[in-house]
Amino acid sequence: MGFGGVLLHLFTAKDQENSKLYLFVKCTVLGALFEFLCGYLGEHLLEVTFWDYSAMPLHIGKYINLPFCLVWGGIGVAWVWKIYPLIRRKLETPVLTGPNTAMRVFLVLMICSQVLTGAALLRMHERQSRNVEENVVEYVLDQCFPDQTLQRYFPKMKSTVTGEKIYIQETKS
């Protein structure tokens, strides 16, 4: 949920005054939009499918499933009304600089994580057409994130061109 959780916080940070029903609907819609955007971009930028809900009941296309959207809504209500206020109270002690600083540090770490994941996936996509790295960044990505490692993190990822897993072969443990 990483980056989606950060976006959820940013879009609901000032919603504690609103009703729980309003917040639930807002987070449900935000969750659906986020899942659609991630699925669509994965398929059209990386030519891979991370998930496909079309075989599940209550799906809306390939990328959106109503029960999962309702989970986003429930998580949003729990975050705004229970979890974040508890965290904020803990962070408002005189020892710490405050919740805004902690949230900014968390946001920077999440952005770095997403950029690194995206770079590793883009490099994996490039390895499918050419295997030779052309610079130090590509070399480091190849060493730290080989296809087998990415397969463990994204086991359902498939090529949108062939419909098959894009990895070379599964490793035996």
mmCIF file of C-alpha atoms in Angstrom:
data_model
loop_
_atom_site.group_PDB
_atom_site.id
_atom_site.type_symbol
_atom_site.label_atom_id
_atom_site.label_comp_id
_atom_site.label_asym_id
_atom_site.label_seq_id
_atom_site.Cartn_x
_atom_site.Cartn_y
_atom_site.Cartn_z
ATOM 1 C CA MET A 1 0.000 0.000 0.000
ATOM 2 C CA GLY A 2 3.090 2.273 0.431
ATOM 3 C CA PHE A 3 2.712 5.208 -1.927
ATOM 4 C CA GLY A 4 -1.073 4.778 -2.027
ATOM 5 C CA GLY A 5 -1.101 5.178 1.766
ATOM 6 C CA VAL A 6 0.910 8.388 1.538
ATOM 7 C CA LEU A 7 -1.475 9.762 -1.095
ATOM 8 C CA LEU A 8 -4.430 8.708 1.035
ATOM 9 C CA HIS A 9 -2.997 10.691 3.942
ATOM 10 C CA LEU A 10 -2.320 13.766 1.796
ATOM 11 C CA PHE A 11 -5.856 13.736 0.365
ATOM 12 C CA THR A 12 -7.529 13.214 3.757
ATOM 13 C CA ALA A 13 -5.291 15.184 6.137
ATOM 14 C CA LYS A 14 -7.952 17.814 6.818
ATOM 15 C CA ASP A 15 -11.019 15.531 6.708
ATOM 16 C CA GLN A 16 -11.434 14.763 10.408
ATOM 17 C CA GLU A 17 -14.228 17.338 10.599
ATOM 18 C CA ASN A 18 -16.201 15.521 7.891
ATOM 19 C CA SER A 19 -18.505 12.592 8.502
ATOM 20 C CA LYS A 20 -17.192 9.044 8.458
ATOM 21 C CA LEU A 21 -19.528 8.218 5.564
ATOM 22 C CA TYR A 22 -18.113 11.071 3.468
ATOM 23 C CA LEU A 23 -14.581 9.966 4.312
ATOM 24 C CA PHE A 24 -15.380 6.320 3.517
ATOM 25 C CA VAL A 25 -16.787 7.228 0.081
ATOM 26 C CA LYS A 26 -13.876 9.583 -0.639
ATOM 27 C CA CYS A 27 -11.263 6.956 0.273
ATOM 28 C CA THR A 28 -13.103 4.246 -1.659
ATOM 29 C CA VAL A 29 -13.050 6.407 -4.800
ATOM 30 C CA LEU A 30 -9.422 7.445 -4.224
ATOM 31 C CA GLY A 31 -8.438 3.793 -3.795
ATOM 32 C CA ALA A 32 -10.208 2.830 -7.016
ATOM 33 C CA LEU A 33 -8.520 5.660 -8.910
ATOM 34 C CA PHE A 34 -5.111 4.738 -7.496
ATOM 35 C CA GLU A 35 -5.483 1.047 -8.387
ATOM 36 C CA PHE A 36 -6.684 1.939 -11.878
ATOM 37 C CA LEU A 37 -3.814 4.374 -12.414
ATOM 38 C CA CYS A 38 -1.161 1.911 -11.196
ATOM 39 C CA GLY A 39 -2.599 -0.949 -13.257
ATOM 40 C CA TYR A 40 -2.987 1.175 -16.376
ATOM 41 C CA LEU A 41 0.489 2.705 -16.154
ATOM 42 C CA GLY A 42 2.056 -0.687 -15.480
ATOM 43 C CA GLU A 43 0.401 -2.152 -18.536
ATOM 44 C CA HIS A 44 1.044 0.755 -20.878
ATOM 45 C CA LEU A 45 4.467 1.946 -19.690
ATOM 46 C CA LEU A 46 6.115 -1.297 -18.639
ATOM 47 C CA GLU A 47 3.985 -3.634 -20.761
ATOM 48 C CA VAL A 48 3.250 -5.816 -17.738
ATOM 49 C CA THR A 49 0.137 -6.648 -15.769
ATOM 50 C CA PHE A 50 0.598 -6.710 -12.010
ATOM 51 C CA TRP A 51 -2.972 -7.817 -11.313
ATOM 52 C CA ASP A 52 -6.111 -8.633 -13.241
ATOM 53 C CA TYR A 53 -9.412 -8.639 -11.364
ATOM 54 C CA SER A 54 -11.523 -9.528 -14.424
ATOM 55 C CA ALA A 55 -12.005 -13.134 -13.236
ATOM 56 C CA MET A 56 -13.199 -12.025 -9.780
ATOM 57 C CA PRO A 57 -16.755 -11.065 -8.846
ATOM 58 C CA LEU A 58 -17.600 -7.358 -8.530
ATOM 59 C CA HIS A 59 -14.749 -6.200 -10.762
ATOM 60 C CA ILE A 60 -14.782 -3.041 -12.846
ATOM 61 C CA GLY A 61 -12.493 -3.841 -15.742
ATOM 62 C CA LYS A 62 -9.117 -5.400 -15.102
ATOM 63 C CA TYR A 63 -7.768 -3.029 -12.495
ATOM 64 C CA ILE A 64 -10.605 -2.315 -10.057
ATOM 65 C CA ASN A 65 -12.397 -4.683 -7.699
ATOM 66 C CA LEU A 66 -15.188 -3.288 -5.507
ATOM 67 C CA PRO A 67 -14.298 -5.250 -2.342
ATOM 68 C CA PHE A 68 -10.716 -3.965 -2.509
ATOM 69 C CA CYS A 69 -11.999 -0.417 -3.015
ATOM 70 C CA LEU A 70 -14.162 -0.815 0.088
ATOM 71 C CA VAL A 71 -11.028 -1.884 1.986
ATOM 72 C CA TRP A 72 -9.407 1.397 0.875
ATOM 73 C CA GLY A 73 -12.467 3.196 2.267
ATOM 74 C CA GLY A 74 -12.237 1.374 5.603
ATOM 75 C CA ILE A 75 -8.504 1.983 5.871
ATOM 76 C CA GLY A 76 -9.060 5.673 5.136
ATOM 77 C CA VAL A 77 -11.646 6.021 7.917
ATOM 78 C CA ALA A 78 -9.464 4.102 10.369
ATOM 79 C CA TRP A 79 -6.432 6.222 9.417
ATOM 80 C CA VAL A 80 -8.138 9.608 9.787
ATOM 81 C CA TRP A 81 -10.191 8.836 12.892
ATOM 82 C CA LYS A 82 -7.962 6.431 14.853
ATOM 83 C CA ILE A 83 -4.467 5.663 13.574
ATOM 84 C CA TYR A 84 -3.120 9.080 12.535
ATOM 85 C CA PRO A 85 -4.434 10.891 15.651
ATOM 86 C CA LEU A 86 -2.693 8.277 17.796
ATOM 87 C CA ILE A 87 0.549 8.667 15.853
ATOM 88 C CA ARG A 88 0.249 12.459 15.941
ATOM 89 C CA ARG A 89 -0.201 12.451 19.732
ATOM 90 C CA LYS A 90 2.888 10.244 20.111
ATOM 91 C CA LEU A 91 4.913 12.498 17.814
ATOM 92 C CA GLU A 92 3.896 15.714 19.582
ATOM 93 C CA THR A 93 6.101 14.997 22.564
ATOM 94 C CA PRO A 94 8.742 17.676 23.258
ATOM 95 C CA VAL A 95 11.561 15.294 22.313
ATOM 96 C CA LEU A 96 10.513 15.126 18.671
ATOM 97 C CA THR A 97 10.289 17.988 16.204
ATOM 98 C CA GLY A 98 6.682 17.144 15.401
ATOM 99 C CA PRO A 99 4.451 15.036 13.223
ATOM 100 C CA ASN A 100 5.029 17.126 10.106
ATOM 101 C CA THR A 101 8.754 16.406 10.119
ATOM 102 C CA ALA A 102 8.195 12.688 10.674
ATOM 103 C CA MET A 103 5.610 12.606 7.889
ATOM 104 C CA ARG A 104 7.989 14.427 5.538
ATOM 105 C CA VAL A 105 10.794 11.961 6.306
ATOM 106 C CA PHE A 106 8.369 9.075 5.722
ATOM 107 C CA LEU A 107 7.201 10.669 2.475
ATOM 108 C CA VAL A 108 10.791 11.094 1.230
ATOM 109 C CA LEU A 109 11.559 7.451 2.058
ATOM 110 C CA MET A 110 8.392 6.278 0.269
ATOM 111 C CA ILE A 111 9.210 8.372 -2.808
ATOM 112 C CA CYS A 112 12.748 6.957 -2.873
ATOM 113 C CA SER A 113 11.326 3.443 -2.576
ATOM 114 C CA GLN A 114 8.887 4.023 -5.437
ATOM 115 C CA VAL A 115 11.549 5.580 -7.682
ATOM 116 C CA LEU A 116 13.923 2.681 -7.006
ATOM 117 C CA THR A 117 11.186 0.112 -7.675
ATOM 118 C CA GLY A 118 10.206 1.894 -10.885
ATOM 119 C CA ALA A 119 13.822 2.079 -12.034
ATOM 120 C CA ALA A 120 14.328 -1.641 -11.311
ATOM 121 C CA LEU A 121 11.187 -2.544 -13.276
ATOM 122 C CA LEU A 122 12.121 -0.298 -16.188
ATOM 123 C CA ARG A 123 15.599 -1.848 -16.258
ATOM 124 C CA MET A 124 14.076 -5.336 -16.172
ATOM 125 C CA HIS A 125 11.953 -4.330 -19.150
ATOM 126 C CA GLU A 126 15.089 -3.126 -20.958
ATOM 127 C CA ARG A 127 16.882 -6.395 -20.188
ATOM 128 C CA GLN A 128 14.213 -8.208 -22.184
ATOM 129 C CA SER A 129 15.397 -6.469 -25.373
ATOM 130 C CA ARG A 130 19.079 -5.924 -24.585
ATOM 131 C CA ASN A 131 21.035 -7.512 -21.797
ATOM 132 C CA VAL A 132 24.114 -5.268 -21.713
ATOM 133 C CA GLU A 133 24.183 -2.404 -19.241
ATOM 134 C CA GLU A 134 25.341 0.909 -20.666
ATOM 135 C CA ASN A 135 26.142 2.852 -17.477
ATOM 136 C CA VAL A 136 26.827 2.490 -13.769
ATOM 137 C CA VAL A 137 23.173 2.903 -12.771
ATOM 138 C CA GLU A 138 22.099 0.055 -15.050
ATOM 139 C CA TYR A 139 24.953 -2.099 -13.729
ATOM 140 C CA VAL A 140 23.905 -1.492 -10.108
ATOM 141 C CA LEU A 141 20.242 -2.197 -10.935
ATOM 142 C CA ASP A 142 21.239 -5.430 -12.694
ATOM 143 C CA GLN A 143 23.310 -6.533 -9.693
ATOM 144 C CA CYS A 144 20.785 -5.564 -7.000
ATOM 145 C CA PHE A 145 17.532 -6.378 -8.820
ATOM 146 C CA PRO A 146 17.957 -9.331 -11.198
ATOM 147 C CA ASP A 147 14.865 -10.858 -12.803
ATOM 148 C CA GLN A 148 14.639 -13.610 -10.174
ATOM 149 C CA THR A 149 14.508 -11.039 -7.344
ATOM 150 C CA LEU A 150 11.792 -9.041 -9.093
ATOM 151 C CA GLN A 151 9.888 -12.285 -9.710
ATOM 152 C CA ARG A 152 9.741 -12.895 -5.954
ATOM 153 C CA TYR A 153 8.412 -9.371 -5.334
ATOM 154 C CA PHE A 154 5.949 -9.386 -8.258
ATOM 155 C CA PRO A 155 4.955 -13.048 -8.755
ATOM 156 C CA LYS A 156 1.846 -12.336 -10.836
ATOM 157 C CA MET A 157 3.439 -9.871 -13.243
ATOM 158 C CA LYS A 158 2.844 -10.866 -16.869
ATOM 159 C CA SER A 159 3.741 -9.428 -20.242
ATOM 160 C CA THR A 160 0.858 -7.606 -21.906
ATOM 161 C CA VAL A 161 2.298 -8.654 -25.260
ATOM 162 C CA THR A 162 2.550 -12.423 -24.736
ATOM 163 C CA GLY A 163 0.404 -12.950 -21.631
ATOM 164 C CA GLU A 164 3.218 -15.025 -20.126
ATOM 165 C CA LYS A 165 5.469 -14.417 -17.152
ATOM 166 C CA ILE A 166 8.285 -12.223 -18.361
ATOM 167 C CA TYR A 167 10.977 -13.781 -16.268
ATOM 168 C CA ILE A 168 13.569 -16.113 -17.703
ATOM 169 C CA GLN A 169 12.898 -19.064 -15.400
ATOM 170 C CA GLU A 170 11.925 -19.778 -11.843
ATOM 171 C CA THR A 171 14.716 -20.606 -9.456
ATOM 172 C CA LYS A 172 14.631 -23.777 -7.342
ATOM 173 C CA SER A 173 15.326 -23.410 -3.644
#
